[in-house]
Amino acid sequence: EEVRALLIIMASAIVLVTLVLTAQGLKGSESFRLSLFQVVSMFTTTGFATTSFVDWPGVAPYVLLFGAFIGACAGSTGGGLKVIRVLLVYKQGLREIYRLIHPQAVFPVKFGQRIMTENVIQAVWGFLAIYAFIFFLLLMTLLATGLDFETAFSAVGSAINNLGPGLGAVSAHYGDIPDTAKVALSIGMVLGRLEIFTVLVLFTGMFWRK
């Protein structure tokens, strides 16, 4: 189910980006080729680029950037939230809507043929909350150094998702941003690479007492 969802998401993004590029005058085959490579590269957080996609018109660059937030499948070396977490959050959201309609009914969250326990759902929400909190702190730090919002947001997203490419002032390289921003992004890269909880647990007293 996770692989199927990833393929559907990427296929939808490829179609959207292809349409955007074609509308700007590129040939359909060229638009599809560029879209296919960049969507797969960015959504799997591989980070390779065969063209300056930051100069693409309209929503196209942002589709690629936000695709990296979803990331690859669980167990892979890709970054991002991971597809399975996004799917479980989506299914949990649907369950809450169903509960409003039928408060007394029981709606288990299933992944494939397996029913997810409440502990798993809570762990996913906990990860998402910590992820969002750290993202916010890093974003505020970069904005405090004087970077514009597009540059700061894309840089933090690129770092914490282990992507690489960014938008705005970091579209070419990160050499010109302030040192404080570089330190903050380095911390984000470590947290993203080690799945956040693995790093944060080292700073809890309970871990060392154990």
Tab-separated table of C-alpha atoms in Angstrom:
chain	number	residue	atom	x	y	z
A	1	GLU	CA	0.000	0.000	0.000
A	2	GLU	CA	2.842	2.370	0.798
A	3	VAL	CA	4.565	1.810	-2.551
A	4	ARG	CA	1.263	2.180	-4.387
A	5	ALA	CA	0.599	5.484	-2.628
A	6	LEU	CA	4.092	6.763	-3.456
A	7	LEU	CA	3.656	5.891	-7.136
A	8	ILE	CA	0.240	7.579	-7.270
A	9	ILE	CA	1.569	10.738	-5.605
A	10	MET	CA	4.578	10.937	-7.912
A	11	ALA	CA	2.493	10.204	-11.019
A	12	SER	CA	0.094	13.000	-10.086
A	13	ALA	CA	2.998	15.406	-9.571
A	14	ILE	CA	4.573	14.406	-12.886
A	15	VAL	CA	1.319	15.126	-14.729
A	16	LEU	CA	0.909	18.493	-12.978
A	17	VAL	CA	4.482	19.653	-13.610
A	18	THR	CA	4.334	18.428	-17.219
A	19	LEU	CA	1.185	20.473	-17.818
A	20	VAL	CA	2.777	23.573	-16.264
A	21	LEU	CA	5.892	23.268	-18.424
A	22	THR	CA	3.904	22.517	-21.568
A	23	ALA	CA	1.738	25.572	-20.965
A	24	GLN	CA	4.911	27.654	-21.008
A	25	GLY	CA	5.788	26.528	-24.533
A	26	LEU	CA	7.950	23.440	-24.075
A	27	LYS	CA	7.255	20.382	-26.204
A	28	GLY	CA	5.194	17.715	-24.499
A	29	SER	CA	7.946	15.100	-24.693
A	30	GLU	CA	10.550	17.485	-23.280
A	31	SER	CA	8.214	18.616	-20.502
A	32	PHE	CA	7.499	15.009	-19.552
A	33	ARG	CA	11.185	14.038	-19.540
A	34	LEU	CA	12.189	16.953	-17.325
A	35	SER	CA	9.204	16.459	-15.035
A	36	LEU	CA	9.749	12.712	-14.685
A	37	PHE	CA	13.379	13.013	-13.620
A	38	GLN	CA	12.964	15.946	-11.256
A	39	VAL	CA	9.839	14.630	-9.542
A	40	VAL	CA	11.409	11.229	-8.878
A	41	SER	CA	14.663	12.833	-7.730
A	42	MET	CA	13.023	15.333	-5.387
A	43	PHE	CA	10.241	13.140	-4.012
A	44	THR	CA	12.743	10.426	-3.082
A	45	THR	CA	15.055	13.163	-1.671
A	46	THR	CA	17.861	12.047	-3.980
A	47	GLY	CA	18.473	15.704	-4.797
A	48	PHE	CA	19.952	15.374	-8.287
A	49	ALA	CA	18.989	17.987	-10.885
A	50	THR	CA	19.360	17.983	-14.659
A	51	THR	CA	17.965	21.490	-15.087
A	52	SER	CA	17.469	24.686	-13.118
A	53	PHE	CA	14.008	23.771	-11.849
A	54	VAL	CA	13.988	26.799	-9.545
A	55	ASP	CA	13.388	28.887	-12.660
A	56	TRP	CA	10.370	26.843	-13.683
A	57	PRO	CA	7.157	28.871	-13.819
A	58	GLY	CA	4.222	28.882	-11.451
A	59	VAL	CA	3.722	26.156	-8.922
A	60	ALA	CA	6.216	23.669	-10.387
A	61	PRO	CA	9.216	24.361	-8.073
A	62	TYR	CA	6.974	24.259	-5.008
A	63	VAL	CA	5.463	20.926	-6.030
A	64	LEU	CA	8.978	19.485	-6.058
A	65	LEU	CA	9.892	21.060	-2.727
A	66	PHE	CA	6.764	19.930	-0.886
A	67	GLY	CA	7.091	16.467	-2.410
A	68	ALA	CA	10.333	16.110	-0.477
A	69	PHE	CA	8.386	16.580	2.762
A	70	ILE	CA	6.536	13.331	2.000
A	71	GLY	CA	9.784	11.602	1.168
A	72	ALA	CA	10.374	7.968	0.337
A	73	CYS	CA	9.086	4.740	1.865
A	74	ALA	CA	9.794	3.537	5.395
A	75	GLY	CA	13.031	1.605	5.731
A	76	SER	CA	14.670	3.448	2.861
A	77	THR	CA	17.605	5.838	3.167
A	78	GLY	CA	15.437	8.659	1.784
A	79	GLY	CA	14.487	11.641	3.913
A	80	GLY	CA	11.172	13.314	4.572
A	81	LEU	CA	8.315	12.256	6.815
A	82	LYS	CA	8.038	8.920	4.966
A	83	VAL	CA	4.983	7.850	3.006
A	84	ILE	CA	3.681	5.492	5.683
A	85	ARG	CA	3.445	8.314	8.247
A	86	VAL	CA	1.641	10.576	5.785
A	87	LEU	CA	-0.810	7.773	4.977
A	88	LEU	CA	-1.495	7.035	8.642
A	89	VAL	CA	-2.090	10.704	9.429
A	90	TYR	CA	-4.479	10.899	6.464
A	91	LYS	CA	-6.358	7.790	7.582
A	92	GLN	CA	-6.520	9.019	11.162
A	93	GLY	CA	-8.002	12.280	9.910
A	94	LEU	CA	-10.664	10.391	7.978
A	95	ARG	CA	-11.445	8.324	11.062
A	96	GLU	CA	-12.082	11.458	13.114
A	97	ILE	CA	-14.509	12.697	10.463
A	98	TYR	CA	-16.336	9.352	10.518
A	99	ARG	CA	-16.483	9.499	14.318
A	100	LEU	CA	-18.232	12.856	14.164
A	101	ILE	CA	-20.908	11.274	11.983
A	102	HIS	CA	-21.179	8.036	13.994
A	103	PRO	CA	-19.833	8.704	17.528
A	104	GLN	CA	-20.557	5.183	18.800
A	105	ALA	CA	-19.046	3.308	15.857
A	106	VAL	CA	-15.591	1.739	15.832
A	107	PHE	CA	-13.384	2.649	12.875
A	108	PRO	CA	-10.000	0.905	13.009
A	109	VAL	CA	-7.117	2.396	11.069
A	110	LYS	CA	-5.867	-0.257	8.651
A	111	PHE	CA	-2.658	-0.372	6.699
A	112	GLY	CA	-2.972	-3.080	4.109
A	113	GLN	CA	-4.624	-5.952	5.968
A	114	ARG	CA	-3.141	-4.956	9.307
A	115	ILE	CA	-4.995	-2.950	11.951
A	116	MET	CA	-2.784	-0.224	13.416
A	117	THR	CA	-2.741	-0.025	17.207
A	118	GLU	CA	-3.340	3.239	19.032
A	119	ASN	CA	0.303	3.198	20.133
A	120	VAL	CA	1.429	3.334	16.509
A	121	ILE	CA	-0.976	6.179	15.707
A	122	GLN	CA	0.178	8.130	18.762
A	123	ALA	CA	3.824	7.589	17.821
A	124	VAL	CA	3.172	8.972	14.337
A	125	TRP	CA	1.414	12.040	15.724
A	126	GLY	CA	4.219	12.509	18.240
A	127	PHE	CA	6.816	12.408	15.492
A	128	LEU	CA	4.819	14.864	13.386
A	129	ALA	CA	4.481	17.263	16.334
A	130	ILE	CA	8.226	17.193	17.097
A	131	TYR	CA	9.019	17.542	13.387
A	132	ALA	CA	6.776	20.610	13.056
A	133	PHE	CA	8.160	22.171	16.259
A	134	ILE	CA	11.786	21.743	15.182
A	135	PHE	CA	10.964	23.000	11.687
A	136	PHE	CA	9.390	26.118	13.214
A	137	LEU	CA	12.403	26.795	15.445
A	138	LEU	CA	14.856	26.408	12.570
A	139	LEU	CA	12.692	28.563	10.301
A	140	MET	CA	12.536	31.354	12.908
A	141	THR	CA	16.301	31.125	13.368
A	142	LEU	CA	16.962	31.556	9.656
A	143	LEU	CA	14.469	34.406	9.373
A	144	ALA	CA	16.227	36.111	12.300
A	145	THR	CA	19.485	36.072	10.317
A	146	GLY	CA	17.853	38.233	7.643
A	147	LEU	CA	16.972	35.634	5.029
A	148	ASP	CA	13.704	36.047	3.152
A	149	PHE	CA	10.858	33.606	3.831
A	150	GLU	CA	11.180	31.614	0.583
A	151	THR	CA	14.901	31.078	1.115
A	152	ALA	CA	14.518	30.220	4.812
A	153	PHE	CA	11.567	27.869	4.339
A	154	SER	CA	13.138	25.964	1.445
A	155	ALA	CA	16.526	25.776	3.167
A	156	VAL	CA	15.049	24.319	6.357
A	157	GLY	CA	12.876	21.926	4.348
A	158	SER	CA	15.879	20.848	2.308
A	159	ALA	CA	18.039	20.311	5.397
A	160	ILE	CA	15.596	18.483	7.636
A	161	ASN	CA	14.441	16.306	4.728
A	162	ASN	CA	18.029	15.650	3.588
A	163	LEU	CA	17.255	16.927	0.114
A	164	GLY	CA	19.927	19.405	-0.945
A	165	PRO	CA	18.451	21.848	-3.486
A	166	GLY	CA	16.578	24.896	-2.250
A	167	LEU	CA	14.872	27.996	-3.578
A	168	GLY	CA	15.643	31.694	-3.427
A	169	ALA	CA	19.127	32.626	-2.238
A	170	VAL	CA	20.115	28.962	-1.766
A	171	SER	CA	19.034	27.810	-5.218
A	172	ALA	CA	22.656	27.734	-6.428
A	173	HIS	CA	24.579	27.099	-3.188
A	174	TYR	CA	24.533	27.813	0.538
A	175	GLY	CA	27.848	29.632	0.679
A	176	ASP	CA	26.477	33.155	0.945
A	177	ILE	CA	24.058	32.695	3.844
A	178	PRO	CA	25.103	33.758	7.392
A	179	ASP	CA	27.145	31.359	9.530
A	180	THR	CA	24.366	31.180	12.109
A	181	ALA	CA	22.008	29.917	9.409
A	182	LYS	CA	24.572	27.315	8.348
A	183	VAL	CA	24.867	26.014	11.920
A	184	ALA	CA	21.074	25.820	12.247
A	185	LEU	CA	20.789	23.952	8.934
A	186	SER	CA	23.555	21.554	9.981
A	187	ILE	CA	21.571	20.710	13.111
A	188	GLY	CA	18.494	20.177	10.945
A	189	MET	CA	20.433	17.849	8.655
A	190	VAL	CA	21.594	15.689	11.566
A	191	LEU	CA	18.080	15.525	13.042
A	192	GLY	CA	16.576	14.660	9.671
A	193	ARG	CA	19.174	12.031	8.861
A	194	LEU	CA	18.835	10.266	12.217
A	195	GLU	CA	15.015	10.482	12.373
A	196	ILE	CA	14.823	13.169	15.118
A	197	PHE	CA	13.810	10.850	17.989
A	198	THR	CA	17.149	9.034	17.804
A	199	VAL	CA	18.989	12.284	18.481
A	200	LEU	CA	16.569	13.829	20.971
A	201	VAL	CA	16.551	10.731	23.166
A	202	LEU	CA	20.255	11.337	23.856
A	203	PHE	CA	19.329	14.595	25.590
A	204	THR	CA	16.865	13.032	28.045
A	205	GLY	CA	17.875	12.191	31.574
A	206	MET	CA	15.820	9.007	31.490
A	207	PHE	CA	18.043	7.573	28.749
A	208	TRP	CA	21.244	8.058	30.734
A	209	ARG	CA	19.721	6.833	34.006
A	210	LYS	CA	18.658	3.644	32.238
